[in-house]
Short mmCIF file of C-alpha atoms and ligand atoms in Angstrom, two decimals:
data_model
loop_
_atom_site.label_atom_id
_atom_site.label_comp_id
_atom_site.label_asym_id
_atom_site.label_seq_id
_atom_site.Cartn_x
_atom_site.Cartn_y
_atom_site.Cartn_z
CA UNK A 1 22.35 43.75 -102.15
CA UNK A 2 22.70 41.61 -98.83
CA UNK A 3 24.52 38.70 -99.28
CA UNK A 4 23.20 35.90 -97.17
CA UNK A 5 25.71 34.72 -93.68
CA UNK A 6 24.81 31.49 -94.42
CA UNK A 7 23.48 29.26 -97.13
CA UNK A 8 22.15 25.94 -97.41
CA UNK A 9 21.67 24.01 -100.39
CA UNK A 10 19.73 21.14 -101.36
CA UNK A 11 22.08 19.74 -104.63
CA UNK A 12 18.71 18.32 -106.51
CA UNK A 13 18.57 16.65 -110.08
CA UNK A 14 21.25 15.22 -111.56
CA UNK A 15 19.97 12.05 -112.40
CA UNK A 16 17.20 13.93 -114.47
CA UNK A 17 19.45 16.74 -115.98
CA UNK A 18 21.07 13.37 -117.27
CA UNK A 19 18.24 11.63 -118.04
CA UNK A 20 17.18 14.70 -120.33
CA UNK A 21 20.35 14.86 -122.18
CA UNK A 22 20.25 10.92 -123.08
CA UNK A 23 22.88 10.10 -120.56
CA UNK A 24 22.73 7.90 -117.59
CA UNK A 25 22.30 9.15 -113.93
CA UNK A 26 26.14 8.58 -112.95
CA UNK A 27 27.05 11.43 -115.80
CA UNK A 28 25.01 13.47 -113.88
CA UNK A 29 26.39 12.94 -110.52
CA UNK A 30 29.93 13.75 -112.27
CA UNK A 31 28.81 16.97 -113.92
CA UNK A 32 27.42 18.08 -110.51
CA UNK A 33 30.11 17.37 -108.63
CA UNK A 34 32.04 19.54 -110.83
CA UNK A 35 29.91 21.95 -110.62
CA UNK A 36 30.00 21.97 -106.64
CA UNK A 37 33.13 22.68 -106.72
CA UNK A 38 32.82 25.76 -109.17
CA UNK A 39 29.76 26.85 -107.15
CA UNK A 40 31.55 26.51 -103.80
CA UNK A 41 34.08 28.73 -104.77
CA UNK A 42 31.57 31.24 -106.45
CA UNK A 43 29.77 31.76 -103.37
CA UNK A 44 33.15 32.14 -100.94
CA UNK A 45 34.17 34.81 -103.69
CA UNK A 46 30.93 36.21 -102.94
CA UNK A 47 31.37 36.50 -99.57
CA UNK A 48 29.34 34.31 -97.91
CA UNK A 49 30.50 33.07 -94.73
CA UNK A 50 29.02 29.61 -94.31
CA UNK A 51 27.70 27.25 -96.82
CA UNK A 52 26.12 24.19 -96.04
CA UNK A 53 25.93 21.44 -99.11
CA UNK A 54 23.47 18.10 -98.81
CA UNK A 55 24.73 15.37 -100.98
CA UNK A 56 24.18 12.55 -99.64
CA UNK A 57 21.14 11.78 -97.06
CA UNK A 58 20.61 8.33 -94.65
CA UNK A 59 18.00 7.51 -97.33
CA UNK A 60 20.19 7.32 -100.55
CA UNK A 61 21.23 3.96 -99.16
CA UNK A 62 18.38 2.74 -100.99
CA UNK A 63 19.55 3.62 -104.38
CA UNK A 64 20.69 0.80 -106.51
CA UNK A 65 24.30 -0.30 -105.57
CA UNK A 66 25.38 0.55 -108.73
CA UNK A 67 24.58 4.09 -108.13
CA UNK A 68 25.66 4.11 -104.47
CA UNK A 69 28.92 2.68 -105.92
CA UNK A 70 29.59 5.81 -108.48
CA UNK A 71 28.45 7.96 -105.54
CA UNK A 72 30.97 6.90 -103.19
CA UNK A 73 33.75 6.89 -105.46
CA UNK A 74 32.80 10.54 -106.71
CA UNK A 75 32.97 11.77 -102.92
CA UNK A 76 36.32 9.95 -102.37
CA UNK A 77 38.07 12.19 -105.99
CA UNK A 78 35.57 15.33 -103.88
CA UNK A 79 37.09 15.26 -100.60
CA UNK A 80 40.64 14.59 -101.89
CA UNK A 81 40.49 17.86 -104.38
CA UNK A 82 38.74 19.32 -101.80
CA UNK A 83 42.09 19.48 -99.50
CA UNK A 84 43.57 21.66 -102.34
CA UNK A 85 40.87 24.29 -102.51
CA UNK A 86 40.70 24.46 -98.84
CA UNK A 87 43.87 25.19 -98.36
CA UNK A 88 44.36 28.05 -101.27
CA UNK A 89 40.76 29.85 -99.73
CA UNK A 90 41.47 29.05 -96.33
CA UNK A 91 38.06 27.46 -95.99
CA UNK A 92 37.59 24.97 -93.11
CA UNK A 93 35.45 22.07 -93.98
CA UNK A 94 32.89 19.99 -92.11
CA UNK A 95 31.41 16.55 -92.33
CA UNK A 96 28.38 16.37 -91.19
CA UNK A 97 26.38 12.96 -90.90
CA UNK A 98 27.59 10.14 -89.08
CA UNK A 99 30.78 9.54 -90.90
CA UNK A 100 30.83 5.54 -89.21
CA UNK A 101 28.37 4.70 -92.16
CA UNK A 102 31.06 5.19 -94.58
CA UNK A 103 33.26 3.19 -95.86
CA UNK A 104 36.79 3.10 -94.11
CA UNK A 105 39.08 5.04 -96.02
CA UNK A 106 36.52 7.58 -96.90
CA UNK A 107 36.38 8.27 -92.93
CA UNK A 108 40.18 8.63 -93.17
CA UNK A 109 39.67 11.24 -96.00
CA UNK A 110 37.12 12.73 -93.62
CA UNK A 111 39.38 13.04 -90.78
CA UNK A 112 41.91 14.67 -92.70
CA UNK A 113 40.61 17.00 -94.38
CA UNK A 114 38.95 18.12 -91.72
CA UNK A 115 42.44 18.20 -89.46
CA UNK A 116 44.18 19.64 -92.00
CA UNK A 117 41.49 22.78 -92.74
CA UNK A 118 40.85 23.17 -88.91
CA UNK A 119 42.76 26.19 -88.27
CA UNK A 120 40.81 28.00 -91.43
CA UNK A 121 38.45 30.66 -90.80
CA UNK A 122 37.82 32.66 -93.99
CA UNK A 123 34.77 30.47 -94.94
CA UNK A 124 32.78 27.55 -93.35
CA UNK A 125 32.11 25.05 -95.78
CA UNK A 126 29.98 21.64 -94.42
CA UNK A 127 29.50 18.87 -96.32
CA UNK A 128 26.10 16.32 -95.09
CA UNK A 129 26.91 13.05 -95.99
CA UNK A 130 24.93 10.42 -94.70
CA UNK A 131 23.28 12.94 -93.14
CA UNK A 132 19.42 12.90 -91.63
CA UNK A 133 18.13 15.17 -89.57
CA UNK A 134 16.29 12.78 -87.72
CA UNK A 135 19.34 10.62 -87.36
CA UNK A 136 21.50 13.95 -86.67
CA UNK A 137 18.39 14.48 -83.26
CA UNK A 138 18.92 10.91 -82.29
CA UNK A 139 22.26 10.55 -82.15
CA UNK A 140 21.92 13.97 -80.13
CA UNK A 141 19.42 12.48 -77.40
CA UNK A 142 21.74 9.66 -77.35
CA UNK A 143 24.70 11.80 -76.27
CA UNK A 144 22.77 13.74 -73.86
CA UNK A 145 21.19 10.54 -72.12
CA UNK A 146 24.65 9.30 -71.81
CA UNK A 147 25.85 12.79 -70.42
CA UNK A 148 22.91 13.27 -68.32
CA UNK A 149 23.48 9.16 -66.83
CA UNK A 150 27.09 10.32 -66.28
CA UNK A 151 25.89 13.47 -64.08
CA UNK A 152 27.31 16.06 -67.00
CA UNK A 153 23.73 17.77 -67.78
CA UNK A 154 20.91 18.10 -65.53
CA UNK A 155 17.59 18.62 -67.29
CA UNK A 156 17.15 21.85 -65.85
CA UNK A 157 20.23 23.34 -68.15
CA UNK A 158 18.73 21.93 -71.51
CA UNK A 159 18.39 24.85 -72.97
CA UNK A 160 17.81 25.25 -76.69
CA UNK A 161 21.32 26.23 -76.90
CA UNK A 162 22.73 22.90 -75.11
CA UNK A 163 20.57 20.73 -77.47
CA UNK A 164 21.87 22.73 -80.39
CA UNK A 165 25.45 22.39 -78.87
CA UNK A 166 24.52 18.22 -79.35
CA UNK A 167 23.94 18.51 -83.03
CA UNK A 168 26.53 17.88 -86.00
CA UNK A 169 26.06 22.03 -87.12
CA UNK A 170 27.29 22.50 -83.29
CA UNK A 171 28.52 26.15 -83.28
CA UNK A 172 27.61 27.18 -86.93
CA UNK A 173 25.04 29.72 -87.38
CA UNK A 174 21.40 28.93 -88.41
CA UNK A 175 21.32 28.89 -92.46
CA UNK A 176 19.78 32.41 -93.40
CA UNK A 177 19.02 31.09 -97.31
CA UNK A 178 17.39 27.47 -98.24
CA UNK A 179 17.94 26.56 -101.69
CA UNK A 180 16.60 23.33 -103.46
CA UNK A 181 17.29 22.75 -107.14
CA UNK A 182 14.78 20.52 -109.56
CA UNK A 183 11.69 21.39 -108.52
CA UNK A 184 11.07 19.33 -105.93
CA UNK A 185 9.72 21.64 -102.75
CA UNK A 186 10.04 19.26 -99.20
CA UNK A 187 12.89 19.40 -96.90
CA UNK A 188 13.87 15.49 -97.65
CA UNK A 189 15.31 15.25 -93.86
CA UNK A 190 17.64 17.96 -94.23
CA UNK A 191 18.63 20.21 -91.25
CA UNK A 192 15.12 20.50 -89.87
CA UNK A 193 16.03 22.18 -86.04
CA UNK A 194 18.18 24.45 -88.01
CA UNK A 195 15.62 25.56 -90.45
CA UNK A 196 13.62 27.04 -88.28
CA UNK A 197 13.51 30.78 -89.62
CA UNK A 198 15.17 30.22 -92.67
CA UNK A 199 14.02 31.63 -95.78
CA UNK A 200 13.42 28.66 -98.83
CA UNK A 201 13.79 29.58 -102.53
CA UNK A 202 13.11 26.47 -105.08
CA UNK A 203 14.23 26.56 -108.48
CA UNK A 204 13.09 24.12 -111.50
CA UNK A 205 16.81 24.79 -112.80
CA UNK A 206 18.96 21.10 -112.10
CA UNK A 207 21.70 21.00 -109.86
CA UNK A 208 24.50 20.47 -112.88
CA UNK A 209 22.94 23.73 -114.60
CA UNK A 210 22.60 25.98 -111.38
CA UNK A 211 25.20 28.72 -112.12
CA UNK A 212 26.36 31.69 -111.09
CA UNK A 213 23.08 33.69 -112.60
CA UNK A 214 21.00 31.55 -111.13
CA UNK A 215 22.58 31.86 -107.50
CA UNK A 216 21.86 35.95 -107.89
CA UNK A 217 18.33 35.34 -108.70
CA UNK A 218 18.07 33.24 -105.66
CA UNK A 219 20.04 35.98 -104.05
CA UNK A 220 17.34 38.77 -105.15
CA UNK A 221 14.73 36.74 -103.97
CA UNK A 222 15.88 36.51 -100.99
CA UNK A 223 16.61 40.46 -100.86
CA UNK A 224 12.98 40.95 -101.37
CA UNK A 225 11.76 38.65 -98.35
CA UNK A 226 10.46 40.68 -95.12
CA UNK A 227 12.28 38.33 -92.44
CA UNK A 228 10.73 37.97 -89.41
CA UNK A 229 11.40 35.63 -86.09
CA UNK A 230 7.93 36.05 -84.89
CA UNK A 231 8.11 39.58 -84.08
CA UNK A 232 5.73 42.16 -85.59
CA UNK A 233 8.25 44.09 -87.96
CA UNK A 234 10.90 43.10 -89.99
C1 IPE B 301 20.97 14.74 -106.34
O1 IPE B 301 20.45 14.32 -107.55
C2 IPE B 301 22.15 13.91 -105.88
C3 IPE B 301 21.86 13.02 -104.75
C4 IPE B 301 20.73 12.92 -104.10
C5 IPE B 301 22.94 12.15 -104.32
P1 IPE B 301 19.47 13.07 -107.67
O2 IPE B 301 20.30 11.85 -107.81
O3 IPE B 301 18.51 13.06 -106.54
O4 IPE B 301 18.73 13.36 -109.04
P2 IPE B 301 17.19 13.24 -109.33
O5 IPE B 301 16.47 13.97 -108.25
O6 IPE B 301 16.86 11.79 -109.34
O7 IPE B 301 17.01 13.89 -110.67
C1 IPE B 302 17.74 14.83 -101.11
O1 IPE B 302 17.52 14.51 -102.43
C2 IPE B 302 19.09 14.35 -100.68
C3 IPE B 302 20.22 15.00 -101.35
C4 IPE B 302 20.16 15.98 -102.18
C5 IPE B 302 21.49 14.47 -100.98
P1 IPE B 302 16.71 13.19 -102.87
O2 IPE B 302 16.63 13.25 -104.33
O3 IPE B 302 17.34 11.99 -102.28
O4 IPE B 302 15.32 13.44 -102.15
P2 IPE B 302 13.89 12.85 -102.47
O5 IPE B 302 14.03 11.36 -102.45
O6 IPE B 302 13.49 13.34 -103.82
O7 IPE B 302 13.01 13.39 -101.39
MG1 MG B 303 16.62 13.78 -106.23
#
């Protein structure tokens, strides 16, 4: 079986894989959390190269503070066991999202775990938080206007490469596998440049219950796709 260079995944459904057991949404966010961290290292045992994890988007602001509250605190206990695991799978680990929408010290956390995994190259392992795609594009443009007003880029050298080279996934490959827990089947401002070819496999199963078993069936799924680029043969 190929096992996918890259894979994205949409973390979907723990507030109703909560909801369905009687408990309240922040028990979900908990068990998922855990169970990103079981599921990250899973998939670099597997072999995978890069994974790419949304779990937080520009949008969730709009959640109740309550809920923004137990999601922020569950990311600062994430990033801080996080240094740990990157260390002892030599994983290097990403932010991406604009970081100066966080709170203060979770930037610090951000910083350092990112400085402290930066020499790691066994796995690639980025996190989106606060991330939008649409914000990721315009914070791009922004950059380049600034770079073009400053005489570094001419617009006859944007190339798809240099605008790619603008984005937060600067330098990471183009995920080969999209998958989005809970149903749910839209992109919800998630990576949408980088999408482009990528193959998308949705699953009913809940983020908190997505295991091991079901990552293979997503895997076999994705065996049995005929990928194409826009060519006339796979
Ligand atoms: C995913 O689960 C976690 C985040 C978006 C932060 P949800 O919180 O979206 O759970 P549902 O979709 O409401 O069940
Ligand atoms: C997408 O999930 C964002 C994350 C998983 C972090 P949402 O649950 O926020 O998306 P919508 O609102 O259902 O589109
Ligand atoms: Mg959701």
């Amino acid at each position: 079986m190929k096992i996918p260079n890259h894979i994205a995944i949409i973390l979907d459904g723990n507030g109703r894989w909560a909801k369905s057991k009687g408990r309240p949404r922040s028990y979900g966010h908990v068990v998922g959390c855990d169970n990103l961290e079981k599921m990250c290292n899973v998939i670099c045992d597997m072999g995978v190269k890069y994974l790419t994890v949304y779990a937080f988007s520009t949008e969730n602001w709009k959640r109740s503070a309550e809920e923004v509250g137990v999601l922020m605190n569950l990311f600062r206990r994430y990033l801080k066991r996080c240094e740990r695991n990157a260390k002892k799978r030599q994983m290097r680990v990403k932010i991406i999202g604009d970081p100066t929408g966080m709170a203060p010290d979770i930037q610090d956390m951000i910083a350092e775990l990112e400085g402290m995994s930066a020499g790691y190259d066994h796995m690639f392992f980025q996190i989106a938080l606060n991330y939008g795609s649409r914000d990721e594009m315009r914070r791009a443009a922004a950059k380049m206007t600034a770079d073009a007003r400053d005489g570094k880029l001419r617009p006859e050298d944007m190339s798809e490469e240099v605008f790619a080279s603008y984005l937060d996934t600067a330098g990471i490959p183009d995920p080969d596998l999209l998958i989005r827990t809970s149903g749910e089947q839209r992109l919800s401002n998630f990576l949408l440049w980088q999408l482009a070819y990528t193959e998308f496999y949705f699953t009913e199963t809940p983020w908190p219950a997505f295991d091991e078993k079901e990552l293979m069936k997503a895997i076999e799924a994705y065996n049995n796709r005929d990928r194409r680029f826009g060519d006339a043969k796979s």
